[in-house]
């Protein structure tokens, strides 16, 4: 009920357990899942792990009464990008959802403090320095794209030509469906096509396909 009142958020489903959450994610491909941890059949940590593995375009924010270290670190290791306790207000929840949609972390101040404390605890080994990177290979010279298309717009166009839906394109490129729609609107405007059929014809006419 609270989420449905927040501007910019549309609730597409509500699940009583992790198994149902997985089914609804597969059906609706939401941008964000607000995940509880203690649930029957499939708990929140396992559900988060399976959502992130099977639906990388869907981010997970944990909202739970359990703020112990085991719950926190298990959820983050499973792929959650946000972690809030259930005393979080509407503004904090909305901010966390917006943060993870934009690619940032949606962590409450208390959680951020606990992470810093954990890293500074005695016995926490500092990470070993990363090995020196290998020399980068010479960049592949690509022919210029027509009509001012960006590389990402061309990728989206190629996937349209391959018959993928917006949700499938979002999953393939690890972006949200809203981002895919923005790319489609931009490439339609640049190429002066009116629908997906014309976009497919344009892609084949200009040799734009997967891997090209």
mmCIF file of C-alpha atoms in Angstrom:
data_model
loop_
_atom_site.group_PDB
_atom_site.id
_atom_site.type_symbol
_atom_site.label_atom_id
_atom_site.label_comp_id
_atom_site.label_asym_id
_atom_site.label_seq_id
_atom_site.Cartn_x
_atom_site.Cartn_y
_atom_site.Cartn_z
ATOM 1 C CA UNK A 1 0.000 0.000 0.000
ATOM 2 C CA UNK A 2 2.832 2.384 0.852
ATOM 3 C CA UNK A 3 4.711 1.737 -2.397
ATOM 4 C CA UNK A 4 1.577 2.316 -4.461
ATOM 5 C CA UNK A 5 1.324 5.842 -3.048
ATOM 6 C CA UNK A 6 4.896 6.839 -3.925
ATOM 7 C CA UNK A 7 5.346 8.931 -7.100
ATOM 8 C CA UNK A 8 7.211 7.219 -9.930
ATOM 9 C CA UNK A 9 6.588 3.705 -8.561
ATOM 10 C CA UNK A 10 4.092 1.216 -9.983
ATOM 11 C CA UNK A 11 3.518 -2.003 -8.041
ATOM 12 C CA UNK A 12 3.119 -4.883 -10.527
ATOM 13 C CA UNK A 13 2.879 -7.750 -8.052
ATOM 14 C CA UNK A 14 3.052 -8.911 -4.439
ATOM 15 C CA UNK A 15 4.310 -12.341 -3.360
ATOM 16 C CA UNK A 16 3.870 -14.198 -0.041
ATOM 17 C CA UNK A 17 7.059 -16.244 -0.487
ATOM 18 C CA UNK A 18 10.244 -16.508 -2.520
ATOM 19 C CA UNK A 19 8.934 -19.029 -5.048
ATOM 20 C CA UNK A 20 6.013 -16.783 -5.963
ATOM 21 C CA UNK A 21 8.382 -13.811 -6.143
ATOM 22 C CA UNK A 22 10.485 -15.664 -8.716
ATOM 23 C CA UNK A 23 7.400 -16.448 -10.791
ATOM 24 C CA UNK A 24 6.229 -12.832 -10.736
ATOM 25 C CA UNK A 25 9.680 -11.537 -11.689
ATOM 26 C CA UNK A 26 9.724 -13.874 -14.702
ATOM 27 C CA UNK A 27 6.234 -12.673 -15.672
ATOM 28 C CA UNK A 28 6.604 -8.913 -15.168
ATOM 29 C CA UNK A 29 10.390 -8.217 -15.410
ATOM 30 C CA UNK A 30 10.226 -5.403 -12.808
ATOM 31 C CA UNK A 31 13.011 -2.870 -12.402
ATOM 32 C CA UNK A 32 13.195 -3.464 -8.634
ATOM 33 C CA UNK A 33 12.046 -6.127 -6.158
ATOM 34 C CA UNK A 34 11.512 -5.115 -2.529
ATOM 35 C CA UNK A 35 12.490 -8.334 -0.740
ATOM 36 C CA UNK A 36 11.758 -9.691 2.739
ATOM 37 C CA UNK A 37 14.219 -12.219 4.199
ATOM 38 C CA UNK A 38 12.168 -14.613 6.356
ATOM 39 C CA UNK A 39 9.667 -16.312 4.036
ATOM 40 C CA UNK A 40 8.341 -19.862 3.563
ATOM 41 C CA UNK A 41 9.383 -22.214 0.740
ATOM 42 C CA UNK A 42 12.235 -19.978 -0.469
ATOM 43 C CA UNK A 43 13.809 -17.375 1.808
ATOM 44 C CA UNK A 44 14.803 -13.893 0.706
ATOM 45 C CA UNK A 45 18.520 -14.593 0.345
ATOM 46 C CA UNK A 46 17.963 -17.568 -1.963
ATOM 47 C CA UNK A 47 15.254 -15.722 -3.889
ATOM 48 C CA UNK A 48 17.615 -12.764 -4.346
ATOM 49 C CA UNK A 49 20.389 -15.061 -5.591
ATOM 50 C CA UNK A 50 18.071 -16.715 -8.130
ATOM 51 C CA UNK A 51 16.555 -13.435 -9.314
ATOM 52 C CA UNK A 52 19.970 -11.866 -9.911
ATOM 53 C CA UNK A 53 21.199 -14.998 -11.717
ATOM 54 C CA UNK A 54 18.159 -15.412 -13.947
ATOM 55 C CA UNK A 55 16.983 -11.806 -14.329
ATOM 56 C CA UNK A 56 20.002 -9.490 -14.144
ATOM 57 C CA UNK A 57 17.893 -6.510 -15.243
ATOM 58 C CA UNK A 58 15.938 -6.678 -11.967
ATOM 59 C CA UNK A 59 17.569 -5.114 -8.909
ATOM 60 C CA UNK A 60 16.773 -6.207 -5.342
ATOM 61 C CA UNK A 61 16.316 -4.026 -2.262
ATOM 62 C CA UNK A 62 15.951 -5.945 1.014
ATOM 63 C CA UNK A 63 13.420 -4.558 3.507
ATOM 64 C CA UNK A 64 13.536 -6.571 6.729
ATOM 65 C CA UNK A 65 13.273 -6.465 10.495
ATOM 66 C CA UNK A 66 16.530 -8.448 10.698
ATOM 67 C CA UNK A 67 19.589 -6.184 10.693
ATOM 68 C CA UNK A 68 22.102 -8.685 12.080
ATOM 69 C CA UNK A 69 25.391 -9.209 10.277
ATOM 70 C CA UNK A 70 24.459 -12.637 8.915
ATOM 71 C CA UNK A 71 21.298 -11.286 7.278
ATOM 72 C CA UNK A 72 23.020 -8.162 5.955
ATOM 73 C CA UNK A 73 26.090 -9.778 4.432
ATOM 74 C CA UNK A 74 24.232 -12.842 3.141
ATOM 75 C CA UNK A 75 21.773 -10.602 1.289
ATOM 76 C CA UNK A 76 24.497 -8.401 -0.199
ATOM 77 C CA UNK A 77 26.560 -11.424 -1.247
ATOM 78 C CA UNK A 78 23.455 -12.847 -2.944
ATOM 79 C CA UNK A 79 23.268 -9.727 -5.110
ATOM 80 C CA UNK A 80 21.014 -7.268 -3.256
ATOM 81 C CA UNK A 81 21.870 -3.674 -4.151
ATOM 82 C CA UNK A 82 19.898 -2.151 -1.276
ATOM 83 C CA UNK A 83 19.229 -3.022 2.374
ATOM 84 C CA UNK A 84 16.718 -1.255 4.617
ATOM 85 C CA UNK A 85 15.127 -2.123 7.936
ATOM 86 C CA UNK A 86 11.352 -1.992 8.329
ATOM 87 C CA UNK A 87 11.480 1.225 10.333
ATOM 88 C CA UNK A 88 12.469 3.000 7.099
ATOM 89 C CA UNK A 89 10.052 5.736 6.083
ATOM 90 C CA UNK A 90 8.450 6.263 2.678
ATOM 91 C CA UNK A 91 11.074 8.801 1.618
ATOM 92 C CA UNK A 92 13.936 6.428 2.463
ATOM 93 C CA UNK A 93 12.302 3.541 0.594
ATOM 94 C CA UNK A 94 11.636 5.704 -2.476
ATOM 95 C CA UNK A 95 15.236 6.941 -2.425
ATOM 96 C CA UNK A 96 16.620 3.386 -2.191
ATOM 97 C CA UNK A 97 14.474 2.236 -5.131
ATOM 98 C CA UNK A 98 15.566 5.237 -7.207
ATOM 99 C CA UNK A 99 19.221 4.691 -6.277
ATOM 100 C CA UNK A 100 19.345 1.049 -7.368
ATOM 101 C CA UNK A 101 17.466 1.852 -10.605
ATOM 102 C CA UNK A 102 20.188 4.407 -11.419
ATOM 103 C CA UNK A 103 22.981 1.908 -10.700
ATOM 104 C CA UNK A 104 23.860 3.096 -7.191
ATOM 105 C CA UNK A 105 23.526 1.271 -3.875
ATOM 106 C CA UNK A 106 20.401 1.820 -1.776
ATOM 107 C CA UNK A 107 21.704 1.325 1.766
ATOM 108 C CA UNK A 108 20.326 2.924 4.908
ATOM 109 C CA UNK A 109 22.776 5.078 6.911
ATOM 110 C CA UNK A 110 22.812 2.421 9.659
ATOM 111 C CA UNK A 111 23.769 -0.276 7.159
ATOM 112 C CA UNK A 112 26.502 1.888 5.644
ATOM 113 C CA UNK A 113 27.901 2.474 9.139
ATOM 114 C CA UNK A 114 27.868 -1.267 9.911
ATOM 115 C CA UNK A 115 29.728 -2.011 6.688
ATOM 116 C CA UNK A 116 32.407 0.542 7.561
ATOM 117 C CA UNK A 117 32.674 -0.874 11.100
ATOM 118 C CA UNK A 118 33.008 -4.402 9.738
ATOM 119 C CA UNK A 119 35.782 -3.355 7.355
ATOM 120 C CA UNK A 120 37.677 -1.633 10.160
ATOM 121 C CA UNK A 121 37.400 -4.539 12.635
ATOM 122 C CA UNK A 122 40.683 -6.238 13.644
ATOM 123 C CA UNK A 123 41.353 -9.336 11.626
ATOM 124 C CA UNK A 124 39.728 -8.026 8.482
ATOM 125 C CA UNK A 125 42.520 -8.475 5.977
ATOM 126 C CA UNK A 126 43.095 -5.693 3.523
ATOM 127 C CA UNK A 127 42.515 -6.748 -0.051
ATOM 128 C CA UNK A 128 45.605 -7.767 -1.935
ATOM 129 C CA UNK A 129 46.655 -5.354 -4.657
ATOM 130 C CA UNK A 130 45.305 -6.286 -8.022
ATOM 131 C CA UNK A 131 47.824 -7.570 -10.543
ATOM 132 C CA UNK A 132 48.945 -5.152 -13.194
ATOM 133 C CA UNK A 133 46.521 -5.261 -16.113
ATOM 134 C CA UNK A 134 47.661 -6.811 -19.342
ATOM 135 C CA UNK A 135 48.219 -4.401 -22.223
ATOM 136 C CA UNK A 136 44.934 -3.596 -23.879
ATOM 137 C CA UNK A 137 44.520 -4.970 -27.384
ATOM 138 C CA UNK A 138 44.363 -2.517 -30.231
ATOM 139 C CA UNK A 139 40.774 -1.261 -30.641
ATOM 140 C CA UNK A 140 38.769 -2.744 -33.460
ATOM 141 C CA UNK A 141 37.929 -0.114 -36.019
ATOM 142 C CA UNK A 142 34.200 -0.128 -36.645
ATOM 143 C CA UNK A 143 32.559 1.513 -39.652
ATOM 144 C CA UNK A 144 30.601 4.643 -38.740
ATOM 145 C CA UNK A 145 26.948 4.072 -37.921
ATOM 146 C CA UNK A 146 24.275 5.651 -40.119
ATOM 147 C CA UNK A 147 22.083 8.611 -39.117
ATOM 148 C CA UNK A 148 24.076 9.396 -36.001
ATOM 149 C CA UNK A 149 23.134 6.201 -34.145
ATOM 150 C CA UNK A 150 25.127 5.490 -31.007
ATOM 151 C CA UNK A 151 26.681 2.062 -30.484
ATOM 152 C CA UNK A 152 24.084 1.207 -27.823
ATOM 153 C CA UNK A 153 21.206 2.312 -30.098
ATOM 154 C CA UNK A 154 22.627 0.079 -32.822
ATOM 155 C CA UNK A 155 22.769 -2.825 -30.354
ATOM 156 C CA UNK A 156 19.118 -2.289 -29.459
ATOM 157 C CA UNK A 157 18.196 -2.070 -33.155
ATOM 158 C CA UNK A 158 20.031 -5.336 -33.876
ATOM 159 C CA UNK A 159 18.139 -7.083 -31.074
ATOM 160 C CA UNK A 160 14.830 -5.733 -32.401
ATOM 161 C CA UNK A 161 15.780 -7.172 -35.783
ATOM 162 C CA UNK A 162 16.522 -10.491 -34.058
ATOM 163 C CA UNK A 163 12.931 -10.560 -32.783
ATOM 164 C CA UNK A 164 13.535 -9.786 -29.094
ATOM 165 C CA UNK A 165 10.914 -8.001 -26.973
ATOM 166 C CA UNK A 166 11.737 -4.940 -24.869
ATOM 167 C CA UNK A 167 11.954 -7.082 -21.737
ATOM 168 C CA UNK A 168 14.282 -9.566 -23.465
ATOM 169 C CA UNK A 169 16.479 -6.724 -24.750
ATOM 170 C CA UNK A 170 16.645 -5.280 -21.221
ATOM 171 C CA UNK A 171 17.774 -8.652 -19.878
ATOM 172 C CA UNK A 172 20.369 -9.099 -22.624
ATOM 173 C CA UNK A 173 21.880 -5.624 -22.089
ATOM 174 C CA UNK A 174 21.480 -5.567 -18.277
ATOM 175 C CA UNK A 175 19.394 -2.383 -18.308
ATOM 176 C CA UNK A 176 15.820 -1.589 -17.308
ATOM 177 C CA UNK A 177 12.898 -1.827 -19.782
ATOM 178 C CA UNK A 178 12.465 1.953 -19.383
ATOM 179 C CA UNK A 179 16.032 2.476 -20.626
ATOM 180 C CA UNK A 180 15.326 0.216 -23.609
ATOM 181 C CA UNK A 181 12.240 2.295 -24.459
ATOM 182 C CA UNK A 182 14.345 5.458 -24.375
ATOM 183 C CA UNK A 183 16.889 3.953 -26.794
ATOM 184 C CA UNK A 184 14.087 2.788 -29.107
ATOM 185 C CA UNK A 185 12.465 6.228 -29.137
ATOM 186 C CA UNK A 186 15.822 7.839 -29.954
ATOM 187 C CA UNK A 187 16.715 5.436 -32.747
ATOM 188 C CA UNK A 188 13.201 5.686 -34.258
ATOM 189 C CA UNK A 189 13.583 9.480 -34.345
ATOM 190 C CA UNK A 190 17.057 9.340 -35.901
ATOM 191 C CA UNK A 191 16.185 6.769 -38.571
ATOM 192 C CA UNK A 192 12.665 8.135 -39.271
ATOM 193 C CA UNK A 193 11.034 4.706 -38.854
ATOM 194 C CA UNK A 194 7.542 4.479 -37.393
ATOM 195 C CA UNK A 195 7.354 0.929 -36.030
ATOM 196 C CA UNK A 196 9.365 -2.216 -35.321
ATOM 197 C CA UNK A 197 8.727 -3.647 -38.804
ATOM 198 C CA UNK A 198 10.316 -0.593 -40.418
ATOM 199 C CA UNK A 199 13.124 -0.760 -37.868
ATOM 200 C CA UNK A 200 13.844 -4.376 -38.864
ATOM 201 C CA UNK A 201 13.942 -3.396 -42.540
ATOM 202 C CA UNK A 202 16.277 -0.499 -41.730
ATOM 203 C CA UNK A 203 18.591 -2.788 -39.755
ATOM 204 C CA UNK A 204 18.880 -5.294 -42.621
ATOM 205 C CA UNK A 205 19.315 -2.497 -45.190
ATOM 206 C CA UNK A 206 22.265 -1.080 -43.271
ATOM 207 C CA UNK A 207 23.755 -4.414 -42.198
ATOM 208 C CA UNK A 208 23.094 -3.862 -38.487
ATOM 209 C CA UNK A 209 22.825 -7.225 -36.732
ATOM 210 C CA UNK A 210 24.043 -8.974 -33.571
ATOM 211 C CA UNK A 211 27.812 -9.111 -33.486
ATOM 212 C CA UNK A 212 28.266 -6.597 -36.274
#
